[in-house]
XYZ file of C-alpha atoms in Angstrom:
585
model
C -3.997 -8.813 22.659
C -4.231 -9.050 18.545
C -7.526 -11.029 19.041
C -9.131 -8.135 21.601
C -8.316 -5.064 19.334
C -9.255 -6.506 16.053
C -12.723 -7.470 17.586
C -12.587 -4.411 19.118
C -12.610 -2.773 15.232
C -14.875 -5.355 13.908
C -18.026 -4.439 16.454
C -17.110 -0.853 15.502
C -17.710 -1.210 11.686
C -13.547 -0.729 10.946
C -12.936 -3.017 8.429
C -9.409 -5.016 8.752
C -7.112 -6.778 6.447
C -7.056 -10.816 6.486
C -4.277 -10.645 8.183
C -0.953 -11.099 6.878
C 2.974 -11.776 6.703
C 4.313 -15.322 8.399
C 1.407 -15.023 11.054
C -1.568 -15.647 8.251
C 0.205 -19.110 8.855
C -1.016 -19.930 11.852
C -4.014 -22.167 13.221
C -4.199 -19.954 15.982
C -4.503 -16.670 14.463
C -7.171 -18.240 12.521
C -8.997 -20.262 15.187
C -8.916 -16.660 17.342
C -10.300 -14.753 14.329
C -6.639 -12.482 13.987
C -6.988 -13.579 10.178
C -9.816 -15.075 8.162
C -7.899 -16.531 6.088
C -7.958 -20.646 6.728
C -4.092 -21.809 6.778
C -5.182 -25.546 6.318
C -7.426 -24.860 3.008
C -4.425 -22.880 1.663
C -1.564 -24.916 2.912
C -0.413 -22.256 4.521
C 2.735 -23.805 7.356
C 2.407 -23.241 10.885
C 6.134 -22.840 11.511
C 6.468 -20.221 9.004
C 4.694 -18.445 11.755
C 6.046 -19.847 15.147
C 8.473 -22.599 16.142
C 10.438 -24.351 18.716
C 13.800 -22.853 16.930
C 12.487 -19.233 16.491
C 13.934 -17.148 19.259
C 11.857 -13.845 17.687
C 8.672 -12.939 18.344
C 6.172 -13.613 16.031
C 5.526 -11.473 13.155
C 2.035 -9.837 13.130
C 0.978 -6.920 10.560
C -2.765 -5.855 10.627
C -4.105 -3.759 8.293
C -6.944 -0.994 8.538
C -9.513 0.948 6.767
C -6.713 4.091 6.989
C -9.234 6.450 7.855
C -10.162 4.750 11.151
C -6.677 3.470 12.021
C -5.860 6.155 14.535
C -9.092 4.918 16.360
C -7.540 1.121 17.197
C -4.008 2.410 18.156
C -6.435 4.900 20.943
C -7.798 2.095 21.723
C -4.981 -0.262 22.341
C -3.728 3.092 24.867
C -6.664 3.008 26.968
C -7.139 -0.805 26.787
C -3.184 -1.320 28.113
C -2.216 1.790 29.260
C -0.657 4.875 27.340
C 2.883 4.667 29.430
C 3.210 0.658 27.937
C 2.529 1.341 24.345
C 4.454 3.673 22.058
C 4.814 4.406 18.457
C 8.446 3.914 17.185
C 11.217 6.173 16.590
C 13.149 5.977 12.468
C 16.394 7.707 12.389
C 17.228 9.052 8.709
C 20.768 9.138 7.657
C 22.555 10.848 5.220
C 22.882 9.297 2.295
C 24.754 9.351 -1.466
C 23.867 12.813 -2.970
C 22.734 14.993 0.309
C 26.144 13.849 1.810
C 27.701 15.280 -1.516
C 25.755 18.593 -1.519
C 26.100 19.028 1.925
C 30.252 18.709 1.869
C 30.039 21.270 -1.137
C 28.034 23.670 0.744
C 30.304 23.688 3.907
C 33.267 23.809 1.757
C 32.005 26.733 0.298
C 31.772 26.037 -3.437
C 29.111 27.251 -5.591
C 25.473 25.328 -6.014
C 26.402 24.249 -8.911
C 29.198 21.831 -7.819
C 27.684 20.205 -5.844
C 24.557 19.875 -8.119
C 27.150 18.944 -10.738
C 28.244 15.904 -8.540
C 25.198 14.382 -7.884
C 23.930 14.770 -11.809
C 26.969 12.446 -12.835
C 25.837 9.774 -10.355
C 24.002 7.065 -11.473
C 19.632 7.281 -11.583
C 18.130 5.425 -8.376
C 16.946 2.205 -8.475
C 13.710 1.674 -6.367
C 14.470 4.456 -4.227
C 17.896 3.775 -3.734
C 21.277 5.711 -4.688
C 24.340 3.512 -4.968
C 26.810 4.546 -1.816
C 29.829 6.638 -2.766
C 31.633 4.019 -1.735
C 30.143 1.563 -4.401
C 30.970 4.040 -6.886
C 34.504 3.392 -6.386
C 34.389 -0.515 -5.721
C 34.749 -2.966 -8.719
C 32.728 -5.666 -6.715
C 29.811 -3.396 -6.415
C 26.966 -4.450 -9.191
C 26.364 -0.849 -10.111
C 29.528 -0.210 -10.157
C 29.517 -0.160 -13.923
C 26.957 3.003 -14.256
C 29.319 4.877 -11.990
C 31.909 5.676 -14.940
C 31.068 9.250 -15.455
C 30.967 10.231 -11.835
C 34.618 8.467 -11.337
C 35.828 10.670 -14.490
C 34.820 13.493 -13.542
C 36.550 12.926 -9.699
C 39.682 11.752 -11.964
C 39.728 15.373 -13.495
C 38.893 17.466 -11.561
C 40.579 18.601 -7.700
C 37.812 20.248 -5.910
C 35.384 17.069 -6.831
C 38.174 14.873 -4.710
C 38.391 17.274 -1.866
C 34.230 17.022 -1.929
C 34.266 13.001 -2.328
C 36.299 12.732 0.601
C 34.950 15.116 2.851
C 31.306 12.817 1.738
C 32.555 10.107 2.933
C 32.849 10.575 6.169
C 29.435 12.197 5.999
C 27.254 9.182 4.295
C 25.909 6.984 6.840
C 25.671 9.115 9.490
C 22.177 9.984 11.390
C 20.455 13.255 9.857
C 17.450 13.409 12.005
C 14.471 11.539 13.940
C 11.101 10.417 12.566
C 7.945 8.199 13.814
C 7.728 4.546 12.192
C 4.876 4.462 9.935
C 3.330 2.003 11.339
C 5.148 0.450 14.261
C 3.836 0.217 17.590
C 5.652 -1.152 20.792
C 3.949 -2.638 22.990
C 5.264 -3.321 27.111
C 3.555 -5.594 30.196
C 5.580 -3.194 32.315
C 6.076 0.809 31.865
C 8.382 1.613 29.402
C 9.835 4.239 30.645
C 11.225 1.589 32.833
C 12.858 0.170 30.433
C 13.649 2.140 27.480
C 14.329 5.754 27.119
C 11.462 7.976 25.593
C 10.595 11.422 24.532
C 7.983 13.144 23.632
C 6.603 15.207 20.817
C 6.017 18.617 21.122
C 3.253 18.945 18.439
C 0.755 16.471 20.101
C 2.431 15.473 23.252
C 2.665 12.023 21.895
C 5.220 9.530 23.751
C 7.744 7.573 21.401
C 10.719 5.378 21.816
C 14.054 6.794 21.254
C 15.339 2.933 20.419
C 14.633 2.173 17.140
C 12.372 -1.461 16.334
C 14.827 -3.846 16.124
C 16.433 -2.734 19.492
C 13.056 -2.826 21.188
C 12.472 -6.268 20.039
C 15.969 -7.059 21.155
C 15.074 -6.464 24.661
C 12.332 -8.297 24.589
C 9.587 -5.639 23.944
C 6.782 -6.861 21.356
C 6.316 -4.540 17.906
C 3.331 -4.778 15.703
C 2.257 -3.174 12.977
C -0.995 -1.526 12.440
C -0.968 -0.434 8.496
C -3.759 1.741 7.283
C -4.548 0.529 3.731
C -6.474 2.693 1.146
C -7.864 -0.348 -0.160
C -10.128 -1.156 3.056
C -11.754 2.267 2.550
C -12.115 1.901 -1.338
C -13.925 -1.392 -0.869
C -15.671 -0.208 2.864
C -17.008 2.950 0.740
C -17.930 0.961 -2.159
C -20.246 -1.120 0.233
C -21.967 2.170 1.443
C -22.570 3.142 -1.969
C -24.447 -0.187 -2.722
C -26.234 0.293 0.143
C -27.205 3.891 -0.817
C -28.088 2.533 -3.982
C -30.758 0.339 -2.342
C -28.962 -2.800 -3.527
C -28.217 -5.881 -1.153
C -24.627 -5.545 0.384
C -22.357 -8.374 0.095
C -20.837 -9.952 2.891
C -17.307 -10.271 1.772
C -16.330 -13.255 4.296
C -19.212 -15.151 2.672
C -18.855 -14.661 -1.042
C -18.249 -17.388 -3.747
C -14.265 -17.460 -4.551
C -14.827 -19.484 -7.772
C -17.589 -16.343 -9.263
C -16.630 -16.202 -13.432
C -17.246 -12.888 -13.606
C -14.397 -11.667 -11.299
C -11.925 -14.568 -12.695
C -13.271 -12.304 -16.308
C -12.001 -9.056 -15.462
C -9.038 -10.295 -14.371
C -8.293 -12.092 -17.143
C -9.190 -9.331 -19.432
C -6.750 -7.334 -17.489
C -9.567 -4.610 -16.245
C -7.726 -3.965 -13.145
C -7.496 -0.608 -12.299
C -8.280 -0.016 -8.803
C -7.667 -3.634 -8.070
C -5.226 -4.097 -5.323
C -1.896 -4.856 -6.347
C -2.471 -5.217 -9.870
C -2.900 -2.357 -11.395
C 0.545 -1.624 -13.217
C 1.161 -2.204 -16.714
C 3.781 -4.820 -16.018
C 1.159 -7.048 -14.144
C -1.520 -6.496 -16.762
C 0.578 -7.695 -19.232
C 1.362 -11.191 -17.364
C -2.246 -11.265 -16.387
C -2.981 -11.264 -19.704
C -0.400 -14.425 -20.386
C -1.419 -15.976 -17.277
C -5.384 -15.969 -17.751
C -6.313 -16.810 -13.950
C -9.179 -19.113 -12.974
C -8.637 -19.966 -9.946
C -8.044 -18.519 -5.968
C -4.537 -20.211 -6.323
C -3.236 -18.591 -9.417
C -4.368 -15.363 -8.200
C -1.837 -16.208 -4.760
C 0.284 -16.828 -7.425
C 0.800 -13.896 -9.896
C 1.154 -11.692 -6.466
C 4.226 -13.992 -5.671
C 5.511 -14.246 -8.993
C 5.336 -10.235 -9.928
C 8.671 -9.400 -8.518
C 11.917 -8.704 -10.485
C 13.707 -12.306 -9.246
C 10.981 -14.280 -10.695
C 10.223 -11.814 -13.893
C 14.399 -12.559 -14.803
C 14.672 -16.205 -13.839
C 12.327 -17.262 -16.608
C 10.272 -18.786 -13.242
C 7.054 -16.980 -14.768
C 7.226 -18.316 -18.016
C 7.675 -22.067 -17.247
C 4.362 -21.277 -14.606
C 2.626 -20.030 -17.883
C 3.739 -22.503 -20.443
C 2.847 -25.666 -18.320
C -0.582 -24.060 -16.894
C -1.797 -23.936 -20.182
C -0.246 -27.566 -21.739
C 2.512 -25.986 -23.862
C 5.212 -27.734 -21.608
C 4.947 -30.327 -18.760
C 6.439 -29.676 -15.234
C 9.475 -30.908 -14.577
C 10.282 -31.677 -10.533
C 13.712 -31.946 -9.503
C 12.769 -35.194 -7.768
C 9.739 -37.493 -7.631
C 9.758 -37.119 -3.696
C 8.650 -33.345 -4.531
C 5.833 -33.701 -7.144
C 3.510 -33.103 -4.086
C 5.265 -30.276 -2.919
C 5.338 -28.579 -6.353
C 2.302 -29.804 -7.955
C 0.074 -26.666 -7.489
C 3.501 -24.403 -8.983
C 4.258 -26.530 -11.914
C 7.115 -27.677 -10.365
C 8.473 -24.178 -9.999
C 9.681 -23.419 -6.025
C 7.772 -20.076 -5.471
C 7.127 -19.943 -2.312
C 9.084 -19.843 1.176
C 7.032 -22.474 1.944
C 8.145 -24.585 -0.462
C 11.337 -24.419 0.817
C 10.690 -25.432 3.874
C 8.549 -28.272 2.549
C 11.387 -29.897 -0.194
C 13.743 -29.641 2.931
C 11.386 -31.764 5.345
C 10.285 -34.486 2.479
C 13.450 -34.919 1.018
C 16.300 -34.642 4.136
C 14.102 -34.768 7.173
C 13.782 -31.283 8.240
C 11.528 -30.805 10.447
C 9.477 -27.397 10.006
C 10.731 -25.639 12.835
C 14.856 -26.443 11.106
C 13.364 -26.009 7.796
C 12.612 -22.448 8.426
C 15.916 -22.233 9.625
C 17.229 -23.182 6.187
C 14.949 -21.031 4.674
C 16.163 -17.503 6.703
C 19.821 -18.748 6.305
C 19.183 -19.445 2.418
C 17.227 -15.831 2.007
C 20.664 -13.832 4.079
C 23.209 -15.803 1.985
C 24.955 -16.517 5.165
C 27.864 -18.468 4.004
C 28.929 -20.449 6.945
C 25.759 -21.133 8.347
C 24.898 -22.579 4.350
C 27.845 -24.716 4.565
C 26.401 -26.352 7.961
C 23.362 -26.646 6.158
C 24.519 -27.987 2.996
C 26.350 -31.031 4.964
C 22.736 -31.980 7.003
C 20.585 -31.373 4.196
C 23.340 -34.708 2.043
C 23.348 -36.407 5.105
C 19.218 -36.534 5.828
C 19.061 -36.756 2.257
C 21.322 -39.814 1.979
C 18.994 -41.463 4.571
C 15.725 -41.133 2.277
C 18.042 -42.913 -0.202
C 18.948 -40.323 -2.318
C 22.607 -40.441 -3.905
C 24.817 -37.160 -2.902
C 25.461 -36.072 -6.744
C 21.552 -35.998 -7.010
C 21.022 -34.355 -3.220
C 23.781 -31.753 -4.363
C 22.145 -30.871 -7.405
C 18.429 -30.603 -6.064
C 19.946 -28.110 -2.705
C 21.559 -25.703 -5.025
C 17.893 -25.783 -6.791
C 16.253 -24.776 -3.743
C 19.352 -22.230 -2.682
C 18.976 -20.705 -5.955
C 15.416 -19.976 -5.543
C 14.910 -19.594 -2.307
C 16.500 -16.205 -2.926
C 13.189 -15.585 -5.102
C 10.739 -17.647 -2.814
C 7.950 -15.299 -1.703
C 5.528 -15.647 1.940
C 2.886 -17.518 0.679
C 1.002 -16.537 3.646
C 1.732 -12.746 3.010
C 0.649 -13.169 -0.598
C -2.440 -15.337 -0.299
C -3.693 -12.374 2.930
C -3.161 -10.189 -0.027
C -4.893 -12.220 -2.976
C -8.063 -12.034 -0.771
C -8.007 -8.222 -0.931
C -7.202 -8.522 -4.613
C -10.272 -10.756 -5.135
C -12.848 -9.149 -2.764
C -11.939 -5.912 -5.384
C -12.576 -7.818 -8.380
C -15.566 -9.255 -7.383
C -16.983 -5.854 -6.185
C -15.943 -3.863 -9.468
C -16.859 -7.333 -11.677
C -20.583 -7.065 -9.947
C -20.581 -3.355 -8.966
C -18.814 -1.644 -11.387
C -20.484 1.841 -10.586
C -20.595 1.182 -7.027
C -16.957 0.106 -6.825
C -15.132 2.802 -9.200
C -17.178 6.057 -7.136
C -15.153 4.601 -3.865
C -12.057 4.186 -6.137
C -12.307 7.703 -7.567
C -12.914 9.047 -4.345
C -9.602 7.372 -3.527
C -7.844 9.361 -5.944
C -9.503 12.930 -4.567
C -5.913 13.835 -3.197
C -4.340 13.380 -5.915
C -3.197 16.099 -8.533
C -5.709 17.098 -10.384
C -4.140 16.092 -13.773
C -4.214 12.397 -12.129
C -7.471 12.247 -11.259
C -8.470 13.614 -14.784
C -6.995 10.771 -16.035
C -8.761 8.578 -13.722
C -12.288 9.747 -14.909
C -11.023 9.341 -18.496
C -10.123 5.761 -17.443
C -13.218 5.322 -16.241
C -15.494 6.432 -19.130
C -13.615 4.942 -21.471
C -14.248 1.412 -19.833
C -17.939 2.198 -20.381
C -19.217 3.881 -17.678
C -20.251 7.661 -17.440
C -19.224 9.953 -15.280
C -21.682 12.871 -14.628
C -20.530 16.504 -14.180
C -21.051 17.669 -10.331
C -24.758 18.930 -8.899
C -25.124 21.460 -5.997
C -28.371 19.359 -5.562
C -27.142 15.757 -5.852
C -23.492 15.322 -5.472
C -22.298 14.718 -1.956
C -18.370 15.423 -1.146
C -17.444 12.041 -2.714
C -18.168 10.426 -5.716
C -21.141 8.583 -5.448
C -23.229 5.589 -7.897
C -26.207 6.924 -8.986
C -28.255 3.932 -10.407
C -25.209 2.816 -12.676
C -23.905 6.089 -13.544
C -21.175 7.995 -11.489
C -22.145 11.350 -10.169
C -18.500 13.861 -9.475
C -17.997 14.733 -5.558
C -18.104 18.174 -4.942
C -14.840 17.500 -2.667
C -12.884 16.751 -6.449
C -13.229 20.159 -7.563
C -10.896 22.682 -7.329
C -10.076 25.066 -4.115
C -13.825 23.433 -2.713
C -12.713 21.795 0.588
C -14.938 19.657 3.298
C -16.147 22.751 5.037
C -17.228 24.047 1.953
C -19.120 21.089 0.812
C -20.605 20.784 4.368
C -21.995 24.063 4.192
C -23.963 23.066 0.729
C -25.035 20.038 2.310
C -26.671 21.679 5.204
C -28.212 24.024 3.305
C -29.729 22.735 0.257
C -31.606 20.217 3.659
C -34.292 23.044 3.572
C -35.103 21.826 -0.339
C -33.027 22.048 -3.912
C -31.384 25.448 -4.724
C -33.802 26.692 -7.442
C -31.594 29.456 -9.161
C -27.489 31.217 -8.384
C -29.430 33.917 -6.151
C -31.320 31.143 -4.232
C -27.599 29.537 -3.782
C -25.600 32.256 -2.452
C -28.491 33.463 -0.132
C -28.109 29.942 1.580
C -24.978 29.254 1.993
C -22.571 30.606 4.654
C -20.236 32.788 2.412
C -17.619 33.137 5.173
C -17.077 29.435 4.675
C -18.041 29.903 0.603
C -15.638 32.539 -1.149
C -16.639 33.904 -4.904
C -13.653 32.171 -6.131
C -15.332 29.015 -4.856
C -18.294 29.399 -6.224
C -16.933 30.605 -9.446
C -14.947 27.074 -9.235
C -18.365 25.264 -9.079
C -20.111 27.077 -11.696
C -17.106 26.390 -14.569
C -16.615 22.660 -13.135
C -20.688 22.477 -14.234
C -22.748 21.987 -10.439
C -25.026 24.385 -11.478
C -26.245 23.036 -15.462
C -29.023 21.558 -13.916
C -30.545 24.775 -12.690
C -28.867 27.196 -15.869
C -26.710 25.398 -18.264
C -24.932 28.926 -19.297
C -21.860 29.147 -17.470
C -20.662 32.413 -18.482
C -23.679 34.117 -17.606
C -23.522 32.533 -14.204
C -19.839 33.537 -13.955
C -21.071 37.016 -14.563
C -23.685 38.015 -12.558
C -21.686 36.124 -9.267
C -20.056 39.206 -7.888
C -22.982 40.980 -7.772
C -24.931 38.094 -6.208
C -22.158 37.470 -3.981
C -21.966 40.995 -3.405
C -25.834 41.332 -2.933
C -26.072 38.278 -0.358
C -23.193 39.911 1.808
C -25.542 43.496 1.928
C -28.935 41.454 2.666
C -26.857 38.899 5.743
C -24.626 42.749 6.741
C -28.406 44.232 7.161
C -30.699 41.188 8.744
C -32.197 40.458 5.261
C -33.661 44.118 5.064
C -33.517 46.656 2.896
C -33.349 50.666 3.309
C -36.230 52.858 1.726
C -33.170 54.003 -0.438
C -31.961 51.271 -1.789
C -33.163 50.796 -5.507
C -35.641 48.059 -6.452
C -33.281 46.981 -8.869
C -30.701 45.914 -5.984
């Protein structure tokens, strides 16, 4: 099924994601053409993927071009039948400070209670508020920042009666929503065996089980992500093409080429996927990668675990000779050799497990899940067959102790290799592109950023000029909706300025096909001003489209209402004029 529909978007020019999460791992995937990615080159584990001792399905995420994503999932209805496949229900609950506002409210306090409440809890953390239960519970790790919020429950009556009545509240289910990205997918109707509803805006069919209960009964989810980066690097393609240049073939292009492994370790990133932030600049910079593999790596690394562990610097330090690696045990130095003896990935795991107590895969992935969940008594079960296979291969149980807590202790950090090598192939194909075809590659990216605010993608252009390239003003003869390359220069899409939207610019397009507007007049006699308001035009004018023709803006800005004004009479009267009129008009 994975196999048909990605062909499927492959004939049709939709460009899709190597593939990625545990099933990048697999021969099969590979061998089928699910992910390009080859698991044996990478040493990427089959049973990270699929195993005698994994009860759950498979694990398959497929990413799109987002603008073409709705296209596959149509496709995958037609192909298998609408009633067996079914986006997803999400229920949202109510958490921390809506829980808080909402007991105030009912309660019937004043706004500012409430509001009061939810200032004195402590700031998110990567999304998430701390539960009001956490607040209250020494063993919680945030508990700490929660001091003001329990003084000011301490002192004051009407914040207890709130608290408490927020309690109760927090957790429960607010309201229903549609799963990103999830799609079920049924050999049999699923009405016939799950109940569904449907939505009233499009009709559209959708479980009312949530994911993991689907998959519980034995129905298969997938997910089909639409990623902006496939349409960055997809447009950036077109715009070489348009620019009369030979277009790369991605699958086919040299992984070792020095100008890519330049930019990134000059840390000229922006608009490469995944490392753009300032954080990952800055280890870029430390890290200097010249290869595929440390590029898999500073993806696995970049993650708070690693950052905090001081696993990062020891990678850094013995990559470039300042220290040598240390492995916990001989057995390992081929497990570890390509990480500087740091355990990075989940992989890796799995791997010290099999050499050194004689896991095989399938129960080394076992280990691995239990490890990553903490599960205590599962660990301790575990922790006795890891000694005793270890004791086998001859190793003595002080030494076998030591090396398992090793691998416990960072397999909490260990990252999918498979997931982060699908995504270092993105990250590369985007540094080769901008590191070959800068002007090429940065129009797609800023035509990325076109939804942006406009303050954002101000700073984007700024970004962009600073790094050397310019970015022209827009033309009403040249620019298309987009930004587009124009030899090596970048020419500003129409669509980027203000209050002028896609009908707009299609209007210009199809007119200025009968030859290049030669003055204002010539403009607004064109164009379809039902589609084209003065304010629009007006827009255009200040934002520079029309230099070209008469580099004074405020004289353009003047005369408009009376062109505008002028074009409406001549289109209200067939383009003729009465024996009264005046031959000034």
């Amino acid at each position: 099924v994975v196999a048909d529909y990605i062909n499927w978007a492959k004939a049709r020019g939709i460009r899709v994601g190597p593939g990625r999460g545990s099933g990048a791992g697999s021969m099969v995937a590979y061998a089928m053409g699910i992910t390009e990615l080859n698991p044996l080159r990478h040493g990427l584990i089959f049973e990270r993927f699929l195993n005698p001792e994994r009860i759950s399905m498979p694990d398959i995420d497929v990413d799109f071009d987002e603008r073409r994503r709705d296209e596959v999932i149509e496709y995958v209805r037609e192909k298998y039948g609408s009633d067996k496949i079914s986006q997803v229900v999400t229920y949202g609950v109510i958490k921390a400070k809506q829980s808080l506002k909402d007991s105030s409210r009912v309660m019937g306090y004043p706004y500012a209670v409430g509001d009061r409440l939810t200032k004195a809890m402590p700031p998110t953390v990567q999304g998430k508020d701390i539960t009001i239960k956490g607040m209250f519970d020494p063993d919680d790790k945030r508990y700490g920042e929660a001091q003001e919020f329990r003084a000011l429950h301490a002192e004051d009556p009407d914040a207890q009666k709130i608290v408490e009545l927020a309690k109760g509240l927090e957790g429960m289910t607010r309201q229903w929503g549609v799963h990103a990205c999830a799609v079920i997918m049924s050999s049999a109707p699923l009405i016939d065996i799950i109940p569904m509803m449907q939505r009233l805006q499009d009709g559209a069919y959708i479980t009312q089980f949530d994911y993991p209960t689907c998959e519980h009964l034995g129905l298969l989810k997938m997910d089909f992500l639409g990623l902006s980066t496939l349409s960055i690097i997809e447009e950036a393609l077109e715009n070489i093409r348009h620019n009369g240049k030979p277009v790369p073939d991605l699958n086919h292009v040299p992984m070792d080429d020095p100008a890519a492994y330049r930019l990134l370790q000059e840390a000229d990133t922006m608009g490469i996927f995944q490392l753009e932030s300032s954080g990952m600049r800055a280890m870029l910079r430390k890290l200097r990668i010249d290869c595929f593999e440390d590029l898999i790596a500073a993806l696995a690394m970049y993650r708070p675990g690693p950052l905090e562990s001081g696993m990062v610097d020891q990678y850094i330090d013995c990559k470039h000779g300042r220290s040598l690696p240390h492995y916990p045990h001989p057995l390992l130095e081929g497990v570890l050799k390509e990480t500087y003896g740091v355990i990075l990935y989940q992989e890796q795991v799995m791997q010290c497990a099999s050499v050194l107590a004689g896991y095989t895969l399938g129960e080394a992935d076992l280990l691995r899940r239990a490890m990553g969940k903490k599960k205590g008594e599962v660990m301790q079960e575990q922790r006795a067959k890891f000694l005793e296979g270890a004791a086998r291969n001859g190793i003595e149980a002080k030494t076998a102790e030591g090396i398992f807590d090793l691998i416990e202790k960072f397999a909490g950090y260990g990252f999918n290799k498979s997931h982060s090598a699908a995504y270092a192939v993105i990250a590369y194909h985007t540094a080769y592109l901008k590191a070959n075809y800068k002007a090429e590659f940065m129009a797609a990216y800023l035509s990325s950023q076109m939804k942006a605010k406009k303050d954002v993608l101000a700073h984007y252009v700024r970004e962009v000029r600073r790094s050397g390239l310019s970015v022209l003003p827009p033309d009403i003869n040249s620019s298309m909706e987009s930004f587009t390359a124009v030899g090596d220069l970048i020419r500003f899409g129409l669509g980027a300025v203000t209050r002028v939207g896609h009908g707009a610019v299609d209007t210009i397009v199809a007119a200025r096909k009968e030859g290049k507007f030669q003055s204002l007049w010539d403009f607004v006699r064109r164009v379809d001003l039902h589609v084209l308001n003065r304010a629009t035009i007006e827009n255009l004018v200040k934002a520079g489209a029309f230099d070209e023709i008469l580099p004074n803006r405020r004289r353009l800005v003047q005369v408009l209402p009376e062109f505008v004004q002028g074009a409406q009479r001549l289109e209200g009267g067939g383009g003729q004029l009465s024996l009264f009129d005046s031959a000034a008009d």
